Amino acid sequence: MAQMNMLQAINDALAIEMEKNDKMLVFGEDVGHFGGVFRATSGLKEKFGPDRCFNTPLTEQGIAGFANGLAANGHTPVAEIQFADYIFPAFDQIVNESAKFRYRSGSEFNVGGLTYRTPYGGGIAGGHYHSQSPEAYFTQTPGLKVVVPRNPEQAKGLLLASIRDKNPVVFFEPKRLYRASVGEVPEGDYEHELGKADVVQQGTDITVLAWGAQMEIVEKAAEMAAKDGISCEVIDLRSLSPWDVETVAESVKKTGRLLINHEAPLTGGFAGEIAATIQQECFLYLESPIARVCGLDTPYPLIHEKEYMPDALKTYEAIKSTMNF
Amino acid sequence: MSNATQSNEIVHSVSFLDRDSLNIPTLRILQADGSVYKDAVLPSINEETAKRMYDTCVFIRVLDERMLGAQRQGRISFYMTCTGEEAAVVGSAAALQEKDVILAQYREQAALRYRGFTTEQFMDQMFSNAKDLGKGRQMPIHYGSQALNYHTVSSPLGTQIPQATGVAYSLKMNNDKAVSICYFGEGAASEGDFHAGLNMAATLSAPALFFCRNNGYAISTPAEEQFKGNGIASRGVGYGMHTIRVDGNDMLAVLAATQAARDFAVENNKPVLIEAMSYRVGAHSSSDDPSGYRSKEEEDVWRAQDPVARFKNWMLSQGWLTEEEDEALYAKYREEVLAQVKVSEKVEAPHIDELINDVYDEPTPLLQKQLKELKEHVNKYPHAYPKTAGRF
Ligand SMILES: Cc1ncc(C[n+]2csc(CCOP(=O)(O)OP(=O)(O)O)c2C)c(N)n1
C-alpha cells in the first residue's frame, strides 16, 4: 500500500496498463510534456515516448474522432477531455460513433478499447464551464459505460477495469477530490468490476445513494443523521451505466427508504432513472417516497455555488424528512 | 464543372503544393525602437486616437499587474493577463466603430476598455458582486456589455467564431454598414467551430473580421504542436477569404490592417482573416506555471519586443507624450485600480433570487419552488450560507 492522492492513483493506473499493453495510447490537450493541466499524465511521455503519450491540437471533436479510429483499428486509446464541460464539442463522436460502432456494423467493427477520461463537478469556484456534471447525457446513450470513482483506491481499480473493458467507457473524475482525497492505494495491478455498486456503510433505516465527489457529502450527512439515531446504509453506485439495480434494490428492501444525491440538475438527472426503477422493484417495501437531493435546475453558478450544491446539510434535512414522512 | 472557384491551370506531371507555396508577408510599420520604416504607409491616426490607445495600454498593464497580485493575495479567484498582446488588441479595437460588434475569447480586456468599460465595471465583474453586469455567474474576466456592443465571454473555446458570422450576417441584413470582429487564439483555431464559422462567413458573404492572436502557446502546447500549416493565415486563403498577417506587437501595423479589413468587409460584405503574430508573455492564467514548459530565455526575447514600449517611443517621437505624462498615467491608474479594489470587494453578493433569474425569460414554476425551498433551508442554517443568509 502507498499513500496517494487521486491524481497519483490515476497516473499509476495509466502507467501500469501502458507497461502491459503496448497498444495503449494516452493523449489530449496539454497531456504530453506538461502532464495535463491537472498533471494526471505526468511522466508518461518520458516513460513511454512521444508516440504513446502526446498533446493533440485543441479540438475535442478531433480527439474523440481520432480515438474512435484508433480503437476501431485495434488500439487502446485513453483520451483526456480537459474538462467535462468541454466534452460537448465531442458529443457527436461519442454518442453517435463510439457508442454505436458495434451495433450499427453488426459487430463488424467496434471501439471496445476506448476510454474517455474527464474531470467533472463543482465545489471549486469554477462557475459554469468548470463545474458541470454531464453524466446523464451519456447514461441515456446505449453502448457507453459511465464510471465515476470516489477516492484514489477506487479510481485506480475502476480506471484499470475501464481501460480493459470491451466497451467504450466515459470515466468521470471528480476534480475537487483530485488533490483533496488522499488514501491507501494498493501497489501493482487490481481492478474493480464495472457495473457493481459498493456498500460503503451498512445501515437499517434508509439507503443513501450517491457517486463520485458526492460520496463525501452523503457520508457526512449520514454521520449527522446517526447522531439523531438514524441508521443510514450508504452506497456508492460507482458505475452509472450499467448500474447495479440488484444491490440498490436489496438495500432498499431492507431499509424501506431511499435518498439519491447528485450534483447535476434535478430534472433529467440520473436520480430520476434510479427512482423510477427502484419504485418498480421495491414498491411494496417503500415506507416513504424516494427522495432526491440534487443540483438546482439552473446552470452551474459561481457566486451562489454553496446555495446551489446538494450539500450535507440539505441531505441531512432530506434524510430526516424521509424518516418522518 | 460545378466547382466555380477552381483555377484552370492544368499540368502534366505531379507537383505538390506545400505550406511554403503560399508566401504570406507580415505587415510591419514600426521598427523595434518605435521609428517608422521609411517606405511604410501609415494608418489613419490622429493625436486624440493615439492618446486613447496609449491610455488603454497603460490601464491594462496596470490592471493586469494589480489583479494578478490580487489573485495571489486571494482577493479574487482567477485572472488572465493580456501582457505582450496589448498592441494586437488595442490596435484592432481602435480601427472599429462603436456599432461594430466584438466577440472576444477572454484575453481581450483591452478592447473592452478601449470602448469605455469603467474601472468599476471591471472590478465589479471580478469580485462577482451585486453590481456585476453578469450577476456573479461567471468566473473573473468573463466580461460583457450590451451597451458597448461586446458579447459576454463564454469559456468553451471557439464557440464565438460561428456566432460572429451570424452577427455579421445580421448586420448585413440590417444594412448597418458595420462588422463583427471575433478574437481567438491560434489554439482555438483548431476547434471545429473555427472551420465551420469561417466557411460559413465566406460562403454566406458575412462582413466578419476574424482576428487570430497567434501568441505561440495554448496553455502548454506550443504552436508547432497545434498546426503544421503556414500559420492560421493560410486557412483564410483556403476558405476563399481576404487574409492578412501582421506583426502583432506593432500597434500601427495592426491598426492599418484592421482599418483596411473593416473598409473592405463593409464595402463588399465579405469576411477578412487577420493573423497577428505575437507572444503570450505571461502565464496562461493565474492557475498556470509556464516554467514547466518553456524557458525564461524564450520569454525574455519576447519581453524585449514589448509592444507598449514600441508604441510609446513612437508617441514620444510624435510629441504626443512626454516621460512625465507617462509616469503620471501609470501613477493615476495604479491609484485608481487599488482604490476600486477596495470599493468593489466590499459590495455585497448578488441577491439569492439571481440564482434562478435569466435561466428563462421568467423563472418556471419548478424553479420558483426550488428557490422557495432553498430560502427556507438557508433560513434554517444561516451560518452555512453567509453570502445570502439574512438578505431576503
Ligand atoms: C472547448 C474547450 N476546450 C478546452 C478549454 C480549456 N482551455 C482554456 S484556454 C485554452 C488554451 C487556449 O489557447 P489559445 O486559443 O491559443 O488562446 P491563448 O490562451 O493563447 O490566448 C484551453 C485548452 C476550453 N476553454 N474550451
XYZ file of C-alpha atoms and ligand atoms in Angstrom:
743
model
C 0.000 0.000 0.000
C 1.060 3.555 -0.658
C -0.433 6.922 0.241
C -1.653 8.595 -2.915
C -3.968 11.329 -3.966
C -6.442 10.687 -6.733
C -4.228 12.139 -9.457
C -1.352 9.900 -8.450
C -3.640 6.889 -8.392
C -4.900 7.683 -11.885
C -1.361 8.233 -13.117
C -0.365 4.926 -11.569
C -3.207 3.089 -13.309
C -2.277 4.615 -16.664
C 1.383 3.680 -16.253
C 0.563 0.108 -15.214
C -1.582 -0.506 -18.260
C 0.784 1.246 -20.660
C 3.518 -1.050 -19.403
C 1.396 -4.154 -20.059
C -0.361 -3.091 -23.222
C 1.831 -1.574 -25.873
C -1.268 -0.753 -27.929
C -2.343 1.771 -25.303
C -2.037 5.474 -26.145
C -2.704 8.475 -23.918
C -3.452 11.846 -25.468
C -5.378 15.075 -25.180
C -4.856 18.805 -24.712
C -1.638 19.567 -22.774
C -1.336 15.875 -21.900
C 2.196 15.343 -23.230
C 5.249 17.004 -21.759
C 3.209 19.103 -19.305
C 1.330 16.076 -17.964
C -2.121 17.596 -18.358
C -3.453 20.713 -16.674
C -4.120 18.650 -13.543
C -0.954 16.509 -14.019
C -2.765 13.182 -14.318
C -0.450 12.118 -17.147
C 2.831 13.386 -15.663
C 5.858 11.392 -16.652
C 4.072 9.154 -19.153
C 5.593 10.838 -22.171
C 9.057 10.479 -20.649
C 8.432 6.823 -19.786
C 6.635 5.614 -22.887
C 7.728 8.058 -25.543
C 6.054 10.810 -27.527
C 4.315 8.338 -29.868
C 2.292 6.912 -26.992
C 1.640 9.977 -24.843
C 1.178 13.268 -26.625
C -0.501 16.636 -26.986
C -3.259 16.923 -29.521
C -4.438 20.126 -31.159
C -7.204 21.877 -29.289
C -10.196 20.023 -30.671
C -12.356 17.709 -28.610
C -14.239 16.705 -31.719
C -10.944 15.725 -33.293
C -9.712 13.940 -30.176
C -12.826 11.774 -29.955
C -12.959 11.001 -33.657
C -9.253 10.154 -33.650
C -9.809 7.890 -30.643
C -12.643 6.134 -32.447
C -10.404 5.451 -35.426
C -7.554 4.173 -33.268
C -9.837 1.888 -31.291
C -11.619 0.581 -34.379
C -8.211 -0.430 -35.690
C -7.218 -2.312 -32.566
C -5.509 0.262 -30.368
C -6.396 1.120 -26.773
C -6.823 4.890 -26.698
C -7.253 6.709 -23.400
C -8.305 10.209 -24.404
C -8.378 13.069 -21.937
C -11.032 15.745 -22.313
C -9.573 18.614 -20.293
C -12.836 19.457 -18.502
C -16.158 17.606 -18.731
C -17.676 20.971 -19.645
C -15.726 20.766 -22.888
C -16.872 17.283 -23.825
C -19.751 18.718 -25.816
C -17.775 19.541 -28.962
C -17.014 15.781 -28.938
C -20.619 14.808 -28.237
C -21.406 13.590 -31.734
C -18.285 11.456 -31.962
C -19.031 9.937 -28.550
C -22.788 9.365 -28.572
C -23.278 8.659 -32.266
C -19.991 6.989 -33.053
C -18.189 5.487 -30.044
C -21.462 4.277 -28.579
C -22.853 2.739 -31.753
C -19.846 1.425 -33.643
C -20.502 -2.196 -32.678
C -24.286 -2.155 -33.007
C -24.599 -0.368 -36.290
C -21.969 -2.522 -38.003
C -23.376 -5.834 -36.816
C -20.155 -6.205 -34.822
C -18.021 -5.917 -37.957
C -16.264 -3.103 -36.096
C -16.112 -1.928 -32.535
C -14.265 0.635 -30.423
C -14.222 -1.509 -27.296
C -10.769 -0.434 -26.197
C -11.649 3.233 -25.914
C -11.752 5.224 -22.672
C -12.516 8.909 -22.240
C -11.201 10.399 -19.001
C -12.559 13.752 -17.970
C -12.635 15.875 -14.791
C -16.165 16.815 -13.754
C -18.026 18.589 -10.978
C -18.055 21.731 -8.908
C -17.220 22.962 -5.465
C -14.075 24.654 -6.799
C -15.382 28.178 -7.520
C -15.258 27.459 -11.233
C -18.655 28.785 -12.284
C -20.296 27.079 -15.200
C -17.816 25.695 -17.726
C -15.539 24.389 -14.988
C -18.130 22.661 -12.804
C -20.704 20.700 -14.735
C -21.671 17.084 -14.145
C -22.867 15.934 -17.567
C -23.114 12.200 -16.791
C -26.828 11.928 -17.556
C -26.302 12.920 -21.193
C -24.163 9.819 -21.519
C -26.212 7.404 -19.400
C -29.014 7.861 -21.905
C -26.759 6.572 -24.664
C -26.860 2.807 -25.193
C -23.429 1.395 -25.888
C -21.455 3.568 -23.487
C -20.363 2.687 -19.997
C -20.235 5.506 -17.477
C -17.994 5.233 -14.431
C -17.316 7.666 -11.537
C -14.814 6.915 -8.745
C -14.997 8.337 -5.198
C -11.396 8.113 -3.953
C -7.855 7.192 -5.084
C -8.141 3.488 -4.365
C -11.385 3.282 -6.319
C -10.079 5.470 -9.116
C -7.150 3.165 -9.812
C -9.170 -0.060 -9.766
C -12.066 1.355 -11.762
C -9.833 3.028 -14.337
C -7.885 -0.173 -14.957
C -11.176 -2.024 -15.410
C -12.481 0.708 -17.717
C -9.415 0.646 -19.965
C -9.624 -3.160 -20.218
C -13.365 -3.236 -20.723
C -14.518 -4.326 -24.170
C -16.783 -1.277 -24.465
C -16.200 2.447 -24.724
C -16.201 3.991 -21.261
C -16.656 7.596 -20.197
C -14.715 7.905 -16.949
C -15.687 10.988 -14.957
C -13.080 12.090 -12.421
C -14.252 14.253 -9.508
C -11.827 17.140 -9.853
C -12.499 18.641 -6.439
C -11.067 15.437 -4.950
C -8.024 15.248 -7.242
C -5.691 16.501 -4.548
C -8.069 16.640 -1.591
C -8.726 12.917 -1.467
C -5.706 11.015 -0.201
C -5.647 7.407 0.893
C -4.069 3.998 0.863
C -3.789 2.590 -2.635
C -2.563 -0.953 -3.310
C 0.607 -1.080 -5.344
C 0.506 -3.103 -8.512
C -2.415 -4.220 -10.554
C -6.016 -4.660 -9.435
C -9.465 -3.989 -10.819
C -12.886 -3.102 -9.501
C -15.598 -4.748 -11.534
C -17.698 -2.337 -13.565
C -21.439 -2.370 -13.046
C -21.210 -3.145 -9.332
C -22.215 -0.762 -6.583
C -20.254 -0.648 -3.343
C -21.982 -0.700 0.028
C -19.789 1.718 1.921
C -21.674 1.654 5.202
C -24.279 -0.802 6.477
C -27.486 0.590 7.968
C -31.107 -0.249 8.638
C -33.290 2.876 8.338
C -32.613 4.452 4.960
C -30.464 3.808 1.903
C -28.431 6.820 0.848
C -27.053 6.582 -2.668
C -24.522 8.752 -4.498
C -21.329 8.542 -6.567
C -18.054 10.363 -7.099
C -17.420 13.550 -5.168
C -20.890 13.433 -3.596
C -19.935 10.345 -1.600
C -18.092 12.546 0.880
C -21.204 14.673 1.217
C -23.614 11.810 1.855
C -21.232 10.162 4.286
C -21.130 13.376 6.255
C -24.934 13.615 6.185
C -25.186 10.005 7.366
C -22.895 10.870 10.264
C -25.113 13.797 11.222
C -28.199 11.569 10.989
C -26.527 8.952 13.154
C -26.429 11.492 15.990
C -30.237 11.602 15.732
C -30.351 7.829 15.954
C -30.907 7.274 12.234
C -29.009 4.377 10.698
C -28.071 5.019 7.056
C -26.938 2.427 4.590
C -24.561 4.323 2.305
C -23.989 3.060 -1.229
C -21.562 4.247 -3.893
C -23.052 3.431 -7.299
C -19.597 3.646 -8.996
C -20.962 2.613 -12.414
C -23.902 4.588 -13.729
C -24.157 2.638 -16.916
C -24.732 -0.173 -16.488
C -25.919 0.343 -12.907
C -26.329 -2.194 -10.172
C -30.097 -2.406 -9.686
C -29.790 -5.531 -7.620
C -27.581 -4.142 -4.869
C -29.622 -0.979 -4.561
C -32.966 -2.823 -4.594
C -31.767 -5.291 -1.997
C -30.715 -2.467 0.264
C -33.990 -0.603 -0.162
C -35.960 -3.773 0.595
C -34.073 -3.876 3.877
C -34.296 -0.206 4.835
C -37.629 0.733 3.187
C -36.324 4.156 2.204
C -34.094 5.684 -0.451
C -32.392 9.015 -0.929
C -30.366 9.746 -4.062
C -27.885 12.607 -4.213
C -26.184 14.070 -7.270
C -24.662 17.363 -8.258
C -26.197 17.653 -11.719
C -29.553 19.423 -12.005
C -32.584 17.532 -10.712
C -34.606 17.492 -13.915
C -33.489 14.753 -16.266
C -30.718 13.768 -13.862
C -29.773 10.151 -13.305
C -31.526 10.115 -9.910
C -34.851 10.161 -11.754
C -33.963 6.956 -13.553
C -32.907 5.269 -10.336
C -36.046 6.399 -8.509
C -38.325 5.067 -11.228
C -36.574 1.700 -11.335
C -36.431 1.259 -7.587
C -40.049 2.218 -7.222
C -40.893 -0.597 -9.605
C -38.582 -3.106 -7.943
C -39.419 -2.215 -4.353
C -42.919 -0.670 -4.406
C -44.338 -2.810 -1.620
C -41.278 -2.269 0.584
C -41.187 1.507 0.428
C -42.212 3.381 3.548
C -41.766 6.856 2.127
C -41.342 8.471 -1.283
C -37.877 8.216 -2.785
C -36.031 11.469 -2.073
C -33.706 13.301 -4.467
C -31.184 15.890 -3.317
C -29.656 17.334 -6.479
C -28.352 20.476 -8.071
C -30.920 23.142 -8.857
C -32.407 23.391 -12.337
C -30.095 26.275 -13.185
C -26.767 26.420 -14.973
C -23.940 25.899 -12.502
C -23.459 29.270 -10.773
C -20.328 30.922 -9.417
C -21.214 33.168 -6.527
C -24.169 31.076 -5.370
C -22.308 27.812 -5.572
C -22.910 26.987 -1.899
C -26.605 27.593 -2.318
C -26.752 25.515 -5.493
C -24.907 22.477 -4.135
C -26.690 19.387 -2.830
C -24.578 19.642 0.322
C -24.500 17.636 3.534
C -26.987 19.901 5.330
C -29.576 19.568 2.573
C -29.006 15.826 2.504
C -29.326 15.583 6.280
C -32.606 17.512 6.175
C -33.919 15.227 3.456
C -32.922 12.143 5.434
C -34.886 13.443 8.412
C -37.993 14.329 6.448
C -37.918 10.976 4.666
C -37.731 9.280 8.063
C -40.631 11.373 9.367
C -42.822 11.007 6.313
C -17.523 21.768 -63.949
C -19.502 22.781 -60.884
C -16.543 23.965 -58.838
C -16.727 27.582 -59.828
C -13.800 28.739 -57.731
C -11.241 26.321 -59.064
C -8.486 27.820 -61.178
C -7.879 26.352 -64.607
C -4.198 25.627 -64.868
C -3.542 22.074 -65.998
C -0.136 20.393 -65.625
C 1.130 17.080 -66.936
C 3.499 15.967 -64.243
C 2.972 15.566 -60.490
C 3.773 18.598 -58.403
C 2.560 19.218 -54.891
C 1.819 22.483 -53.184
C 3.090 22.788 -49.648
C 2.930 25.323 -46.863
C 5.676 27.368 -48.437
C 3.835 27.618 -51.755
C 1.940 30.370 -50.074
C 4.266 33.217 -49.318
C 2.472 35.258 -46.670
C 4.153 38.571 -45.869
C 3.955 40.214 -42.456
C 2.937 43.844 -42.255
C 5.162 45.940 -40.001
C 5.212 49.717 -39.766
C 7.115 50.470 -36.565
C 10.711 49.442 -36.039
C 11.672 47.979 -32.678
C 12.803 51.408 -31.446
C 9.480 52.982 -32.361
C 10.607 54.751 -35.512
C 8.670 54.244 -38.739
C 10.066 52.203 -41.650
C 10.778 54.677 -44.358
C 8.562 53.106 -47.005
C 5.762 52.389 -44.527
C 2.234 53.550 -45.249
C 0.809 54.900 -42.010
C -2.741 54.152 -40.923
C -5.114 56.997 -40.340
C -4.433 58.130 -36.787
C -4.634 61.463 -35.005
C -3.313 62.627 -31.673
C -6.553 62.087 -29.814
C -6.938 58.485 -31.009
C -3.288 57.723 -30.376
C -3.580 59.026 -26.820
C -6.674 56.982 -26.185
C -4.865 53.906 -27.480
C -1.849 54.514 -25.315
C -4.011 55.274 -22.315
C -5.745 51.922 -22.795
C -2.403 50.129 -22.921
C -1.252 51.676 -19.687
C -4.520 50.980 -17.932
C -4.453 47.319 -18.990
C -0.818 46.932 -17.936
C -1.681 48.250 -14.510
C -4.885 46.262 -14.274
C -3.139 43.023 -15.235
C -0.295 43.554 -12.819
C -2.540 44.551 -9.917
C -5.192 41.918 -10.455
C -2.644 39.146 -10.752
C -1.372 40.450 -7.418
C -4.903 40.487 -6.017
C -5.343 36.891 -7.161
C -2.108 35.918 -5.404
C -3.426 37.525 -2.229
C -6.624 35.511 -2.505
C -8.823 38.537 -3.110
C -10.101 37.277 -6.453
C -10.223 33.641 -7.504
C -8.787 33.801 -11.008
C -7.183 36.115 -13.538
C -5.809 36.171 -17.080
C -3.442 38.827 -18.388
C -3.115 40.202 -21.889
C 0.504 41.207 -21.326
C 2.504 41.282 -24.538
C -0.587 41.370 -26.719
C -1.790 44.902 -25.995
C -0.940 46.188 -29.457
C -2.840 43.393 -31.184
C -5.971 44.055 -29.162
C -5.863 47.839 -28.878
C -4.688 48.347 -32.450
C -7.610 46.348 -33.801
C -10.189 47.803 -31.414
C -9.167 51.316 -32.411
C -9.888 50.574 -36.070
C -13.537 49.837 -35.318
C -16.621 51.946 -34.965
C -18.834 51.792 -31.910
C -21.558 49.995 -33.827
C -19.216 47.130 -34.696
C -19.843 44.092 -32.523
C -16.984 42.498 -30.610
C -16.955 38.782 -29.806
C -13.925 38.118 -27.653
C -12.234 34.941 -26.471
C -11.113 36.068 -22.989
C -7.752 37.802 -23.266
C -9.075 40.976 -24.891
C -9.908 43.177 -21.907
C -8.072 45.990 -23.669
C -10.706 46.097 -26.438
C -13.430 46.430 -23.832
C -11.520 49.156 -22.057
C -10.977 50.989 -25.325
C -14.743 51.044 -25.737
C -15.189 52.603 -22.312
C -15.724 49.814 -19.792
C -15.014 51.541 -16.495
C -12.563 50.510 -13.827
C -15.539 49.966 -11.572
C -17.231 47.685 -14.096
C -14.084 45.589 -14.446
C -13.752 45.236 -10.722
C -17.410 44.517 -10.064
C -17.217 41.613 -12.503
C -14.043 40.258 -10.951
C -15.449 40.411 -7.451
C -18.763 38.847 -8.572
C -20.664 41.436 -6.627
C -24.236 42.671 -6.921
C -23.202 45.298 -9.469
C -21.538 42.866 -11.870
C -23.386 43.030 -15.198
C -23.055 39.245 -15.366
C -24.667 38.907 -11.920
C -21.805 36.938 -10.413
C -22.443 33.900 -12.516
C -19.132 33.510 -14.302
C -15.508 33.445 -13.256
C -13.423 36.629 -13.265
C -12.574 38.030 -16.748
C -15.829 36.837 -18.325
C -16.901 40.394 -19.119
C -19.617 41.561 -21.434
C -21.599 44.711 -22.117
C -24.624 45.226 -24.322
C -24.109 48.990 -24.175
C -20.592 48.626 -25.573
C -21.506 46.008 -28.177
C -19.239 43.470 -26.548
C -20.629 39.959 -26.235
C -20.241 38.323 -22.850
C -17.299 35.938 -22.813
C -18.053 32.217 -22.678
C -15.375 29.699 -21.640
C -15.795 26.973 -24.273
C -13.242 27.847 -26.920
C -14.255 28.654 -30.451
C -17.964 28.977 -29.836
C -17.886 32.698 -30.599
C -16.435 32.151 -34.078
C -19.538 30.926 -35.964
C -21.578 33.292 -33.794
C -19.559 36.168 -35.205
C -20.537 35.007 -38.668
C -24.189 35.113 -37.620
C -23.805 38.562 -36.100
C -22.108 39.808 -39.262
C -24.819 38.381 -41.487
C -27.420 40.101 -39.330
C -25.557 43.415 -39.623
C -25.560 42.962 -43.387
C -29.289 42.162 -43.465
C -29.971 45.289 -41.413
C -27.795 47.318 -43.785
C -25.907 48.622 -40.754
C -22.608 49.167 -42.589
C -20.903 47.538 -39.647
C -18.796 44.459 -38.960
C -18.444 41.898 -36.237
C -14.938 41.196 -35.029
C -14.096 37.876 -33.482
C -10.957 37.361 -31.423
C -9.483 33.928 -30.807
C -6.149 32.261 -30.147
C -4.246 30.027 -32.519
C -5.182 27.159 -30.213
C -8.895 27.804 -30.519
C -8.440 27.844 -34.283
C -8.150 24.042 -34.064
C -11.741 23.702 -32.884
C -14.385 22.577 -35.351
C -16.242 25.818 -34.692
C -13.405 27.755 -36.309
C -13.655 25.865 -39.572
C -17.438 25.985 -39.565
C -17.522 29.681 -38.772
C -15.031 30.758 -41.420
C -16.529 28.614 -44.128
C -19.999 29.977 -43.415
C -18.757 33.544 -43.390
C -17.060 33.079 -46.747
C -19.928 31.266 -48.435
C -22.692 33.435 -46.995
C -20.794 36.689 -47.500
C -20.787 37.933 -43.942
C -18.820 41.077 -43.029
C -16.905 39.497 -40.159
C -13.320 40.167 -39.144
C -11.680 37.043 -37.739
C -8.803 38.186 -35.606
C -6.369 35.478 -34.568
C -3.974 36.299 -31.771
C -1.195 33.892 -32.628
C 0.686 34.131 -29.361
C 2.688 30.933 -29.639
C 1.006 28.864 -26.938
C -2.304 27.305 -25.984
C -1.735 26.710 -22.266
C 1.389 24.491 -22.516
C 1.027 23.484 -26.148
C 3.390 25.364 -28.478
C 2.096 26.417 -31.885
C 4.212 23.791 -33.643
C 2.180 21.080 -31.898
C -1.042 22.908 -32.709
C -0.840 23.133 -36.507
C 1.535 22.419 -39.361
C 0.263 24.894 -41.922
C 1.571 28.315 -42.757
C 0.174 29.846 -39.597
C -3.535 30.465 -39.310
C -3.476 32.901 -42.232
C -3.124 30.144 -44.805
C -6.531 28.852 -43.797
C -8.226 32.134 -44.597
C -6.943 31.823 -48.148
C -8.191 28.243 -48.173
C -11.681 29.383 -47.294
C -11.558 31.976 -50.032
C -11.203 34.909 -47.713
C -9.133 38.075 -47.823
C -6.314 37.474 -45.402
C -3.507 39.468 -43.854
C -0.698 38.704 -41.428
C 0.610 41.499 -39.223
C 3.236 41.980 -36.581
C 1.029 41.763 -33.504
C 3.490 43.773 -31.438
C 3.246 46.716 -33.784
C 0.339 48.959 -32.875
C 0.337 50.862 -36.173
C 0.536 47.742 -38.320
C -2.413 46.202 -36.519
C -4.352 49.440 -36.805
C -3.598 49.748 -40.517
C -4.524 46.138 -41.263
C -7.771 46.285 -39.310
C -8.804 49.628 -40.825
C -8.299 48.236 -44.302
C -10.031 44.981 -43.410
C -13.009 46.820 -41.972
C -13.348 49.019 -45.043
C -13.167 46.011 -47.319
C -15.672 43.990 -45.284
C -18.244 46.773 -45.124
C -17.930 47.717 -48.784
C -18.031 44.174 -50.140
C -19.952 42.295 -47.452
C -17.144 39.819 -47.154
C -15.124 38.437 -44.265
C -11.422 39.015 -43.608
C -8.962 36.960 -41.591
C -6.229 38.812 -39.711
C -3.409 36.889 -38.083
C -1.450 38.914 -35.530
C 1.922 37.359 -34.684
C 2.715 37.927 -31.033
C 3.652 36.124 -27.845
C 1.887 35.399 -24.583
C 4.467 36.885 -22.254
C 2.663 35.918 -19.053
C 1.301 32.625 -17.800
C -1.817 31.247 -19.479
C -3.835 32.142 -16.399
C -3.294 32.578 -12.682
C -3.617 28.774 -12.363
C -0.734 28.106 -14.734
C 3.045 27.958 -14.315
C 4.801 28.337 -17.668
C 8.209 27.406 -16.257
C 7.063 23.803 -16.691
C 7.005 24.069 -20.478
C 9.141 26.960 -21.726
C 12.367 28.712 -20.906
C 12.911 32.056 -19.309
C 15.291 32.929 -22.155
C 12.493 32.442 -24.653
C 10.237 34.735 -22.632
C 12.979 37.333 -22.365
C 13.396 37.503 -26.124
C 9.780 38.494 -26.353
C 9.847 40.822 -23.380
C 12.379 42.812 -25.376
C 9.783 43.128 -28.142
C 7.397 44.906 -25.811
C 4.585 46.344 -27.946
C 3.704 49.051 -25.443
C 7.269 50.340 -25.293
C 7.444 50.384 -29.084
C 4.282 52.432 -29.332
C 5.372 54.685 -26.504
C 8.568 55.539 -28.347
C 6.551 56.447 -31.383
C 4.253 58.590 -29.245
C 7.294 60.354 -27.758
C 8.708 60.978 -31.217
C 5.404 62.460 -32.320
C 5.464 64.791 -29.348
C 2.154 63.333 -28.217
C 3.554 62.032 -24.951
C 6.310 63.007 -22.524
C 8.074 60.818 -19.992
C 6.457 62.847 -17.218
C 2.995 62.331 -18.657
C 3.721 58.641 -18.998
C 4.743 58.308 -15.377
C 1.736 60.280 -14.265
C -0.535 57.997 -16.275
C 0.833 54.874 -14.578
C 0.568 56.534 -11.188
C -3.015 57.582 -11.827
C -4.105 54.111 -12.832
C -2.245 52.373 -10.020
C -4.124 54.517 -7.574
C -7.432 54.170 -9.361
C -7.249 50.388 -9.595
C -6.250 49.941 -5.966
C -8.973 52.262 -4.760
C -11.548 50.444 -6.826
C -10.460 47.037 -5.498
C -11.179 48.288 -2.023
C -14.618 49.527 -3.009
C -15.722 46.601 -5.174
C -14.656 43.868 -2.807
C -16.949 45.324 -0.149
C -20.064 45.379 -2.322
C -22.405 42.575 -1.324
C -23.028 39.473 -3.414
C -25.929 39.344 -5.864
C -29.277 38.549 -4.293
C -30.199 34.893 -3.974
C -33.101 35.413 -6.425
C -30.464 35.872 -9.128
C -29.778 32.164 -8.841
C -32.952 31.381 -10.783
C -33.371 34.568 -12.834
C -32.351 34.509 -16.511
C -32.426 30.731 -16.816
C -35.509 31.506 -18.888
C -37.129 34.873 -19.527
C -39.283 34.126 -16.475
C -38.498 31.620 -13.719
C -40.575 28.492 -14.297
C -42.859 27.187 -11.520
C -40.342 24.449 -10.757
C -37.522 26.991 -10.383
C -39.707 29.120 -8.126
C -40.433 26.103 -5.949
C -36.742 25.239 -5.770
C -35.894 28.808 -4.737
C -38.590 28.833 -2.057
C -37.301 25.586 -0.574
C -33.745 26.876 -0.776
C -34.671 30.033 1.115
C -36.340 28.010 3.860
C -33.216 25.911 4.107
C -30.899 28.944 4.211
C -33.060 30.467 6.923
C -32.686 27.343 8.969
C -28.903 27.248 8.635
C -27.875 30.864 8.039
C -24.262 30.346 9.156
C -23.703 27.834 6.343
C -24.704 30.289 3.590
C -23.128 33.587 4.625
C -23.388 35.233 1.185
C -27.152 35.174 1.100
C -28.423 34.462 4.610
C -30.486 37.212 6.193
C -30.902 39.072 2.924
C -34.325 38.126 1.679
C -13.708 23.690 -25.812
C -12.625 23.999 -24.811
N -11.635 23.120 -24.618
C -10.678 23.361 -23.704
C -10.696 24.506 -22.975
C -9.617 24.767 -21.929
N -8.735 25.853 -22.357
C -8.945 27.141 -21.956
S -7.896 28.200 -22.651
C -7.094 27.006 -23.505
C -5.965 27.374 -24.438
C -6.382 28.368 -25.486
O -5.323 28.747 -26.293
P -5.429 29.846 -27.417
O -6.745 29.712 -28.133
O -4.217 29.757 -28.243
O -5.527 31.233 -26.656
P -4.491 31.916 -25.644
O -4.809 31.386 -24.274
O -3.130 31.575 -26.093
O -4.772 33.377 -25.697
C -7.659 25.753 -23.211
C -7.196 24.463 -23.759
C -11.756 25.405 -23.202
N -11.861 26.565 -22.514
N -12.697 25.142 -24.125
